[in-house]
Short mmCIF file of C-alpha atoms and ligand atoms in Angstrom, two decimals:
data_model
loop_
_atom_site.label_atom_id
_atom_site.label_comp_id
_atom_site.label_asym_id
_atom_site.label_seq_id
_atom_site.Cartn_x
_atom_site.Cartn_y
_atom_site.Cartn_z
CA MET F 1 56.93 116.42 67.94
CA LYS F 2 53.62 117.29 69.65
CA PHE F 3 52.58 115.09 72.56
CA SER F 4 49.06 115.07 71.10
CA THR F 5 50.24 112.87 68.22
CA LEU F 6 50.90 110.11 70.76
CA PRO F 7 48.17 107.86 72.15
CA LEU F 8 48.01 109.62 75.53
CA SER F 9 45.02 110.22 77.78
CA ASP F 10 43.38 113.65 77.68
CA GLU F 11 44.28 114.21 81.31
CA MET F 12 47.93 113.52 80.63
CA LEU F 13 47.92 115.88 77.65
CA GLN F 14 46.32 118.62 79.71
CA ASN F 15 48.86 118.18 82.46
CA LEU F 16 51.80 118.26 80.03
CA ASP F 17 50.31 121.45 78.69
CA ALA F 18 50.10 122.88 82.20
CA LEU F 19 53.75 121.93 82.77
CA GLU F 20 54.56 123.78 79.55
CA TYR F 21 55.97 120.68 77.98
CA ASN F 22 54.89 121.91 74.56
CA GLU F 23 56.78 119.37 72.50
CA THR F 24 58.57 116.12 73.13
CA THR F 25 62.32 116.22 73.49
CA PRO F 26 64.11 114.13 70.81
CA ILE F 27 64.58 111.12 73.10
CA GLN F 28 60.93 111.26 74.18
CA ALA F 29 59.86 111.30 70.51
CA GLU F 30 62.00 108.23 69.83
CA ALA F 31 61.21 106.30 72.99
CA LEU F 32 57.58 107.01 73.87
CA PRO F 33 55.90 105.16 70.97
CA HIS F 34 57.72 101.94 71.98
CA ILE F 35 57.21 102.49 75.70
CA LEU F 36 53.48 102.98 75.20
CA GLN F 37 53.39 99.72 73.22
CA LYS F 38 54.89 97.98 76.26
CA LYS F 39 58.09 97.06 74.47
CA ASP F 40 61.39 96.58 76.24
CA LEU F 41 63.69 99.43 75.39
CA ILE F 42 67.17 100.86 75.79
CA ALA F 43 67.24 104.63 75.53
CA GLN F 44 70.48 106.53 75.39
CA ALA F 45 70.65 110.28 75.56
CA LYS F 46 72.78 112.74 77.39
CA THR F 47 71.92 114.21 80.77
CA GLY F 48 69.12 116.76 80.74
CA SER F 49 67.43 115.37 77.66
CA GLY F 50 64.16 114.49 79.40
CA LYS F 51 64.57 110.78 79.99
CA THR F 52 62.57 110.82 83.23
CA ALA F 53 59.41 112.02 81.53
CA ALA F 54 59.96 109.49 78.73
CA PHE F 55 59.52 106.59 81.12
CA GLY F 56 57.38 108.55 83.59
CA ILE F 57 54.61 109.18 81.09
CA GLY F 58 54.70 105.51 80.16
CA LEU F 59 54.47 104.32 83.77
CA LEU F 60 51.67 106.68 84.64
CA GLU F 61 49.56 105.94 81.57
CA ALA F 62 49.78 102.21 82.25
CA LEU F 63 48.93 102.56 85.92
CA ASP F 64 45.71 101.16 87.32
CA VAL F 65 45.14 103.55 90.23
CA LYS F 66 42.37 101.45 91.73
CA LYS F 67 44.69 98.52 92.08
CA PHE F 68 46.66 99.52 95.15
CA ARG F 69 49.76 97.44 94.49
CA VAL F 70 53.32 98.17 93.31
CA GLN F 71 53.05 98.26 89.53
CA SER F 72 56.26 100.07 88.66
CA LEU F 73 59.74 100.10 90.10
CA VAL F 74 62.41 102.62 89.15
CA LEU F 75 65.97 101.82 90.26
CA CYS F 76 68.43 104.73 90.49
CA PRO F 77 72.08 104.85 91.54
CA THR F 78 71.81 107.38 94.38
CA ARG F 79 69.35 108.88 96.81
CA GLU F 80 69.61 112.31 95.17
CA LEU F 81 68.75 110.91 91.77
CA ALA F 82 65.88 108.90 93.21
CA ASP F 83 64.54 112.09 94.81
CA GLN F 84 64.74 113.91 91.49
CA VAL F 85 62.96 111.12 89.65
CA ALA F 86 60.21 110.93 92.26
CA LYS F 87 59.76 114.69 92.06
CA GLU F 88 59.38 114.61 88.28
CA LEU F 89 56.99 111.64 88.50
CA ARG F 90 54.86 113.53 91.02
CA ARG F 91 54.67 116.52 88.69
CA LEU F 92 53.65 114.27 85.82
CA ALA F 93 51.13 112.47 88.05
CA ARG F 94 49.28 115.59 89.16
CA PHE F 95 46.39 114.88 86.82
CA LYS F 96 45.49 111.60 88.47
CA HIS F 97 44.34 111.59 92.07
CA ASN F 98 45.69 109.32 94.75
CA ILE F 99 48.74 108.01 92.96
CA LYS F 100 51.17 106.94 95.61
CA ILE F 101 54.86 107.17 94.80
CA LEU F 102 57.23 105.93 97.47
CA ILE F 103 60.98 106.47 97.73
CA LEU F 104 63.09 103.62 99.14
CA CYS F 105 66.72 104.61 99.56
CA GLY F 106 69.53 103.71 101.88
CA GLY F 107 70.44 106.23 104.56
CA GLU F 108 66.78 106.66 105.49
CA SER F 109 65.05 104.98 108.39
CA PHE F 110 64.18 101.42 107.48
CA GLY F 111 61.41 101.32 110.05
CA LYS F 112 59.74 104.39 108.61
CA GLN F 113 59.87 102.79 105.18
CA LEU F 114 58.27 99.65 106.60
CA GLY F 115 55.43 101.82 107.86
CA SER F 116 54.94 103.50 104.49
CA LEU F 117 55.08 100.19 102.66
CA SER F 118 52.40 98.71 104.90
CA HIS F 119 50.06 101.35 103.40
CA GLN F 120 50.98 100.19 99.88
CA ALA F 121 52.16 102.21 96.90
CA HIS F 122 51.77 102.26 93.12
CA ILE F 123 55.26 103.26 92.14
CA ILE F 124 58.53 102.68 93.97
CA VAL F 125 61.62 104.74 93.23
CA GLY F 126 64.72 103.56 95.00
CA THR F 127 68.32 102.48 95.13
CA PRO F 128 69.10 98.81 94.45
CA GLY F 129 70.52 97.97 97.89
CA ARG F 130 67.59 99.25 99.93
CA VAL F 131 64.95 97.90 97.56
CA LEU F 132 66.61 94.48 97.81
CA LYS F 133 66.59 94.65 101.59
CA HIS F 134 62.82 95.18 101.56
CA LEU F 135 62.34 92.34 99.09
CA ASN F 136 64.39 90.00 101.26
CA LYS F 137 62.42 90.98 104.33
CA GLU F 138 59.19 90.58 102.37
CA SER F 139 58.10 94.09 103.23
CA LEU F 140 57.91 94.74 99.49
CA SER F 141 56.34 92.51 96.88
CA LEU F 142 56.80 92.80 93.14
CA GLU F 143 54.07 90.30 92.38
CA ASN F 144 52.02 92.89 90.49
CA LEU F 145 54.95 94.62 88.83
CA GLN F 146 54.37 95.60 85.22
CA THR F 147 57.25 97.91 84.44
CA LEU F 148 60.76 98.01 85.73
CA VAL F 149 63.02 100.95 84.94
CA LEU F 150 66.78 100.98 85.29
CA ASP F 151 67.55 104.69 85.28
CA GLU F 152 71.12 105.85 84.78
CA ALA F 153 72.04 102.25 84.08
CA ASP F 154 75.61 103.14 83.15
CA ARG F 155 76.12 104.92 86.47
CA MET F 156 74.65 101.98 88.37
CA LEU F 157 77.08 99.67 86.60
CA ASP F 158 79.93 102.06 87.36
CA MET F 159 78.99 102.03 91.00
CA GLY F 160 79.06 98.26 91.12
CA PHE F 161 75.34 97.67 91.59
CA ILE F 162 75.06 94.81 89.11
CA GLU F 163 74.65 92.07 91.73
CA GLU F 164 72.02 93.96 93.67
CA ILE F 165 70.10 94.66 90.47
CA GLU F 166 70.24 91.03 89.50
CA SER F 167 68.91 89.99 92.88
CA VAL F 168 66.11 92.57 92.73
CA LEU F 169 65.14 91.28 89.30
CA SER F 170 64.91 87.73 90.59
CA PHE F 171 61.88 88.92 92.58
CA ALA F 172 60.14 90.43 89.55
CA PRO F 173 57.68 88.57 87.35
CA LYS F 174 59.07 87.28 84.05
CA GLU F 175 56.23 88.93 82.15
CA ARG F 176 57.06 92.57 82.52
CA GLN F 177 58.30 95.56 80.63
CA THR F 178 61.92 96.49 81.30
CA LEU F 179 63.18 99.94 80.34
CA LEU F 180 66.82 100.84 80.48
CA PHE F 181 67.97 104.48 80.43
CA SER F 182 71.55 105.54 80.12
CA ALA F 183 73.66 108.57 79.24
CA THR F 184 76.25 106.35 77.56
CA TYR F 185 75.92 103.18 75.62
CA ASP F 186 78.53 100.44 75.50
CA ASP F 187 79.06 96.69 75.69
CA GLU F 188 78.37 96.58 79.41
CA VAL F 189 74.98 98.21 78.97
CA LEU F 190 74.21 95.83 76.10
CA GLU F 191 75.16 92.91 78.29
CA ILE F 192 72.72 93.77 81.05
CA SER F 193 70.11 94.38 78.40
CA LYS F 194 70.64 90.84 77.11
CA LYS F 195 70.31 89.52 80.61
CA PHE F 196 67.24 91.43 81.73
CA GLN F 197 65.35 92.41 78.60
CA ASP F 198 63.42 90.70 75.88
CA ASP F 199 64.08 91.76 72.32
CA ALA F 200 64.79 95.36 73.34
CA VAL F 201 64.33 98.25 70.93
CA ILE F 202 67.32 100.58 71.00
CA VAL F 203 66.74 104.30 70.64
CA LYS F 204 69.17 107.19 70.80
CA ALA F 205 68.53 110.90 70.69
CA SER F 206 69.38 111.93 67.15
CA GLN F 207 72.13 114.36 68.07
CA ASP F 208 73.95 111.46 69.68
CA GLU F 209 73.68 109.34 66.58
CA LEU F 210 76.59 110.99 64.84
CA ALA F 211 79.42 108.71 63.93
CA ASN F 212 82.74 109.00 65.73
CA GLU F 213 84.14 112.41 65.13
CA ILE F 214 87.86 112.63 65.60
CA GLU F 215 89.96 115.65 64.83
CA GLU F 216 93.39 114.41 63.73
CA ILE F 217 96.34 116.77 64.07
CA PHE F 218 100.04 116.15 63.53
CA TYR F 219 102.59 118.45 65.16
CA GLU F 220 106.20 118.70 64.16
CA CYS F 221 108.26 119.61 67.20
CA SER F 222 111.77 119.56 68.59
CA ASP F 223 110.99 118.75 72.23
CA LYS F 224 108.13 116.29 72.60
CA ALA F 225 107.81 116.41 76.41
CA ASP F 226 107.59 120.19 76.39
CA THR F 227 105.17 120.17 73.45
CA LEU F 228 102.92 117.74 75.29
CA VAL F 229 102.48 120.14 78.21
CA LYS F 230 101.65 122.94 75.78
CA LEU F 231 99.13 120.70 74.04
CA PHE F 232 97.38 119.91 77.30
CA SER F 233 97.35 123.57 78.19
CA THR F 234 95.88 124.48 74.79
CA TYR F 235 93.26 121.75 74.41
CA LYS F 236 92.50 121.18 78.11
CA PRO F 237 91.39 117.57 77.70
CA GLN F 238 89.44 115.91 80.53
CA ASN F 239 91.29 112.65 80.12
CA VAL F 240 94.05 111.54 77.78
CA ILE F 241 95.92 108.42 76.82
CA VAL F 242 99.43 109.08 75.59
CA PHE F 243 101.02 106.25 73.61
CA THR F 244 104.74 105.59 73.62
CA ASN F 245 106.50 102.80 71.78
CA THR F 246 108.60 101.60 74.71
CA LYS F 247 108.03 101.04 78.40
CA VAL F 248 111.11 103.05 79.32
CA ALA F 249 109.68 106.05 77.49
CA ALA F 250 106.33 105.55 79.24
CA LYS F 251 107.93 105.56 82.68
CA GLU F 252 110.13 108.57 82.00
CA LEU F 253 107.33 110.59 80.47
CA ALA F 254 105.06 110.02 83.47
CA GLN F 255 107.80 111.31 85.76
CA SER F 256 108.51 114.35 83.63
CA LEU F 257 104.81 115.26 83.46
CA GLN F 258 104.45 114.92 87.22
CA LYS F 259 107.26 117.45 87.60
CA ASN F 260 105.16 119.79 85.47
CA LYS F 261 102.14 119.46 87.79
CA ILE F 262 100.35 117.14 85.44
CA ASP F 263 98.93 114.13 87.16
CA ALA F 264 100.05 111.21 85.04
CA LEU F 265 100.48 107.49 85.57
CA ALA F 266 102.20 105.00 83.31
CA ILE F 267 101.12 101.52 82.48
CA HIS F 268 103.60 99.15 80.97
CA GLY F 269 104.69 95.52 80.98
CA ASP F 270 106.93 95.85 84.05
CA LEU F 271 104.09 96.41 86.49
CA GLU F 272 102.83 93.73 88.82
CA GLN F 273 99.21 92.77 88.28
CA TYR F 274 98.06 94.71 91.35
CA GLU F 275 99.99 97.82 90.32
CA ARG F 276 98.50 97.64 86.86
CA ASN F 277 95.08 97.39 88.40
CA ASP F 278 95.68 100.40 90.67
CA VAL F 279 96.63 102.49 87.64
CA LEU F 280 93.73 101.37 85.46
CA VAL F 281 91.20 101.89 88.22
CA GLN F 282 92.45 105.42 88.86
CA PHE F 283 92.34 106.35 85.21
CA ALA F 284 88.92 104.87 84.62
CA ASN F 285 87.37 106.47 87.71
CA LYS F 286 88.81 109.91 86.91
CA SER F 287 91.39 109.97 89.70
CA CYS F 288 94.13 110.48 87.15
CA PRO F 289 93.65 112.53 83.98
CA VAL F 290 96.65 111.28 82.00
CA LEU F 291 97.59 107.69 81.27
CA ILE F 292 100.83 106.88 79.47
CA ALA F 293 100.71 103.49 77.82
CA THR F 294 102.44 101.19 75.41
CA ASP F 295 100.23 99.43 72.87
CA VAL F 296 100.55 96.09 74.60
CA ALA F 297 99.73 97.51 78.03
CA ALA F 298 96.66 99.33 76.68
CA ARG F 299 95.14 96.13 75.38
CA GLY F 300 91.71 95.44 76.78
CA LEU F 301 91.48 98.91 78.25
CA ASP F 302 87.95 100.14 77.93
CA ILE F 303 87.36 103.75 78.80
CA LYS F 304 83.95 105.12 77.88
CA GLU F 305 84.67 108.74 77.26
CA LEU F 306 88.15 109.73 76.28
CA SER F 307 88.65 113.29 75.13
CA MET F 308 92.13 112.94 73.65
CA VAL F 309 94.64 110.42 72.38
CA VAL F 310 98.27 111.41 71.81
CA ASN F 311 100.77 109.49 69.75
CA TYR F 312 103.89 110.60 71.56
CA ASP F 313 105.73 108.19 69.33
CA LEU F 314 104.37 107.56 65.86
CA PRO F 315 103.05 104.02 65.82
CA HIS F 316 104.50 101.24 63.71
CA GLY F 317 101.89 101.22 60.99
CA VAL F 318 98.57 102.79 60.14
CA GLU F 319 96.60 99.93 61.62
CA THR F 320 97.99 100.61 65.08
CA TYR F 321 97.34 104.32 64.53
CA THR F 322 93.68 103.70 63.75
CA HIS F 323 93.34 101.39 66.71
CA ARG F 324 94.90 103.92 69.07
CA ILE F 325 92.86 106.93 68.02
CA GLY F 326 89.60 104.96 67.86
CA ARG F 327 89.52 105.15 71.64
CA THR F 328 88.45 108.78 71.53
CA GLY F 329 85.35 110.38 70.00
CA ARG F 330 83.04 107.55 70.94
CA ALA F 331 79.25 107.75 71.11
CA GLY F 332 79.09 110.93 69.10
CA ALA F 333 81.33 112.93 71.42
CA LYS F 334 84.06 114.83 69.67
CA GLY F 335 87.57 113.49 70.15
CA ILE F 336 91.04 114.81 69.41
CA ALA F 337 93.91 112.66 68.20
CA ILE F 338 97.32 114.29 68.18
CA SER F 339 100.53 112.83 66.83
CA LEU F 340 104.00 114.20 67.52
CA TYR F 341 107.04 113.81 65.33
CA GLU F 342 110.48 115.32 65.09
CA ALA F 343 112.21 116.56 61.96
CA PHE F 344 114.00 113.26 61.42
CA GLU F 345 110.64 111.44 61.34
CA ILE F 346 109.12 113.54 58.55
CA GLU F 347 109.08 110.65 56.12
CA LYS F 348 107.19 108.47 58.53
CA ALA F 349 104.74 111.30 59.26
CA ASP F 350 104.21 111.87 55.55
CA GLU F 351 102.56 108.46 55.30
CA TYR F 352 99.65 109.97 57.20
CA LYS F 353 99.18 112.97 54.90
CA GLY F 354 95.88 113.27 53.15
CA ALA F 355 92.35 112.57 54.37
CA SER F 356 91.30 115.28 56.76
CA ARG F 357 94.47 115.31 58.82
CA GLU F 358 95.99 118.62 59.71
CA PHE F 359 99.73 119.19 59.91
CA LEU F 360 100.80 122.03 62.19
CA ASP F 361 103.94 123.46 63.68
CA ALA F 362 104.25 123.02 67.44
CA HIS F 363 106.20 126.26 67.82
CA SER F 364 102.94 128.18 67.77
CA LEU F 365 101.78 126.42 70.94
CA VAL F 366 102.22 128.07 74.33
CA ALA F 367 101.67 126.83 77.85
CA GLN F 368 99.39 128.89 80.04
CA GLU F 369 101.04 130.31 83.15
CA GLY F 370 100.54 128.02 86.16
CA PHE F 371 98.82 125.36 84.11
CA GLU F 372 98.24 122.10 85.92
CA MET F 373 96.13 119.00 85.50
CA LYS F 374 94.58 117.66 88.65
CA PRO F 375 92.04 114.88 88.84
CA GLU F 376 88.37 115.45 89.59
CA PHE F 377 88.32 112.47 91.94
CA ILE F 378 90.64 110.75 94.40
CA THR F 379 90.53 107.02 94.98
CA LEU F 380 90.10 105.46 98.39
CA VAL F 381 91.01 101.83 98.81
CA ILE F 382 89.06 99.70 101.26
CA GLU F 383 90.68 96.50 102.40
CA GLY F 384 87.57 94.44 101.91
CA GLY F 385 85.73 93.13 98.90
CA LYS F 386 83.46 90.45 97.52
CA LYS F 387 84.93 87.84 99.85
CA ASP F 388 83.77 90.02 102.74
CA LYS F 389 80.35 90.29 101.11
CA LEU F 390 80.90 94.00 100.65
CA ARG F 391 78.59 95.57 98.10
CA ALA F 392 78.44 98.97 96.48
CA GLY F 393 75.31 99.80 98.44
CA ASP F 394 77.09 99.13 101.74
CA ILE F 395 79.92 101.50 100.88
CA LEU F 396 77.55 104.15 99.58
CA GLY F 397 75.46 103.75 102.71
CA ALA F 398 78.46 104.16 105.02
CA LEU F 399 79.52 107.30 103.17
CA THR F 400 76.18 109.05 102.90
CA ALA F 401 74.39 107.98 106.08
CA THR F 402 74.97 111.26 107.92
CA LYS F 403 74.25 113.49 104.91
CA ASP F 404 77.38 115.65 105.04
CA LEU F 405 78.30 113.68 101.94
CA THR F 406 75.83 113.19 99.12
CA GLY F 407 75.78 110.61 96.34
CA ASP F 408 77.05 113.25 93.91
CA ALA F 409 80.39 113.35 95.72
CA ILE F 410 80.92 109.69 94.95
CA GLY F 411 82.08 108.38 91.61
CA LYS F 412 82.87 104.94 90.37
CA ILE F 413 82.98 102.05 92.83
CA ASP F 414 84.94 98.94 91.86
CA ILE F 415 84.74 95.89 94.04
CA TYR F 416 87.25 93.08 93.72
CA ASP F 417 87.62 89.91 95.77
CA ARG F 418 89.59 91.44 98.64
CA GLN F 419 89.60 95.17 97.88
CA ALA F 420 87.24 97.90 96.88
CA TYR F 421 88.07 101.19 95.19
CA VAL F 422 85.85 104.24 95.64
CA ALA F 423 86.31 107.45 93.69
CA ILE F 424 85.52 110.53 95.78
CA GLN F 425 85.39 114.10 94.49
CA SER F 426 88.73 115.57 95.49
CA LYS F 427 87.36 118.23 97.86
CA PHE F 428 85.42 115.63 99.86
CA VAL F 429 88.12 113.02 100.16
CA ASP F 430 89.10 113.94 103.71
CA ILE F 431 85.58 113.62 105.06
CA ALA F 432 85.10 110.39 103.16
CA GLU F 433 88.35 108.88 104.36
CA LYS F 434 87.58 109.70 108.01
CA LYS F 435 84.13 108.31 107.67
CA LEU F 436 85.28 104.98 106.32
CA LYS F 437 88.34 104.76 108.54
CA TYR F 438 86.73 105.55 111.86
CA GLY F 439 83.26 104.37 111.07
CA GLN F 440 82.04 100.98 110.03
CA ILE F 441 80.79 99.38 106.87
CA LYS F 442 78.19 96.70 107.45
CA LYS F 443 78.98 96.84 111.17
CA LYS F 444 82.62 95.97 110.51
CA LYS F 445 85.85 97.94 110.54
CA PHE F 446 88.05 97.98 107.44
CA SER F 447 91.46 99.45 106.69
CA VAL F 448 91.14 102.40 104.34
CA TRP F 449 93.75 104.48 102.56
CA VAL F 450 94.15 107.03 99.80
CA LEU F 451 95.65 105.61 96.63
P1 LIG C 1 67.63 113.31 82.02
O1 LIG C 1 67.07 112.24 82.92
O2 LIG C 1 67.63 112.90 80.59
O3 LIG C 1 68.97 113.79 82.48
P2 LIG C 1 65.46 114.90 83.02
O4 LIG C 1 64.43 113.88 82.86
O5 LIG C 1 65.96 115.14 84.40
O6 LIG C 1 66.70 114.60 82.07
O7 LIG C 1 64.90 116.25 82.37
C1 LIG C 1 65.60 117.47 82.36
C2 LIG C 1 64.65 118.65 82.47
O8 LIG C 1 63.84 118.78 81.30
C3 LIG C 1 63.68 118.53 83.63
O9 LIG C 1 63.68 119.75 84.32
C4 LIG C 1 62.34 118.28 82.99
O10 LIG C 1 61.30 118.81 83.76
C5 LIG C 1 62.48 118.96 81.66
N1 LIG C 1 61.66 118.37 80.56
C6 LIG C 1 61.50 117.05 80.30
N2 LIG C 1 60.73 116.87 79.21
C7 LIG C 1 60.40 118.09 78.75
C8 LIG C 1 59.62 118.58 77.64
N3 LIG C 1 59.05 117.73 76.77
N4 LIG C 1 59.52 119.92 77.48
C9 LIG C 1 60.11 120.77 78.35
N5 LIG C 1 60.86 120.39 79.41
C10 LIG C 1 61.00 119.07 79.61
MG1 LIG C 2 67.76 111.07 84.40
#
């Protein structure tokens, strides 16, 4: 779609032309009409789809440059993302003179920010923790705020920023436009929408609108454990849940996979609550690529993007089968569901024949030499949590203050009453551990260990 079909100012159109933004991206085409009408909106589209300009154009067109007050606030999960957003906003703002965009992130000098704020700004881009600090100290006022943007809302939720966001919003006027941008879309995102938005329009980039797409393959094999390794080596899934029918099988399978250099954890009814939690946290934050589970143990497990489900044991009944495989291929991403059976189970497997299910022979599968599955992240446990008033921003701040670690190295942050879990990209885990162990978080020392 051409930008000129939208009710945009001539200056904005000329600038978009100069930037060689010849046409809207799909998400911009869907979102901009609503944004320009000042509606609340949830926009979901994958990374790189042009979400920044979607809200950026809206913010800038609504801006009253002569009114030198904060009119828009964009909250981002990390300093790096805030920098990127501010950069894109500045490019989009080139056509209007004197628009002041200020970045407020943790890890930067608070005093310097105080100085900048005393000269006022039109648009603030920042991380929730630092923005909240300025609001509490009254160095920032949202009295004239018109539009609030939650960018990368899913990532902010992942990083445990919900409380900070809620507090920031308590400073914002009720009459405002709230825009929520996210790469994924699930119940959690919907929940914050309900809390913070009014009658939000939901838009998704059309390529993401596809229904669940799950490739279903059945393999007849004689050695399931060995076949499983070959399957992983062939399909190279990012993350997998493998279902067994008994907890003994779950435990044994995890051990056998570990011997084959595949990082796997089992979850079953025999685990203590805290052990169960340790496993679930590690799987959800990408510190463990393979989870072995029984149906009961997997109940209530909500993983956003799961590339593969394996029925190591055929389930008792088609309903359980459907339930199991429905965990992959969500939000338009393609998923693979594989079921294993041995010769003596042919009759049971036959019940699944038909539809678009493929039946193949596992003997054609081979394992690649030296194949292993290692996690992208490693989890650090901090012996401190909500009861210690520890927040995601504090942990992020402690990790990134000296800049040898950036926000990109940090994954999901989960904060419980007395413990916090932080996923760190594997290659940075040593630096991160030292930093937390020998440094301080919120001027306090905490015990820290690798899970
Ligand atoms: P997202 O936030 O969805 O991950 P970005 O907003 O960072 O994506 O945009 C990705 C890239 O696309 C940026 O480099 C941006 O300048 C560029 N871009 C955005 N909109 C357009 C457009 N309409 N035409 C061409 N490039 C665009
Ligand atoms: Mg973005």
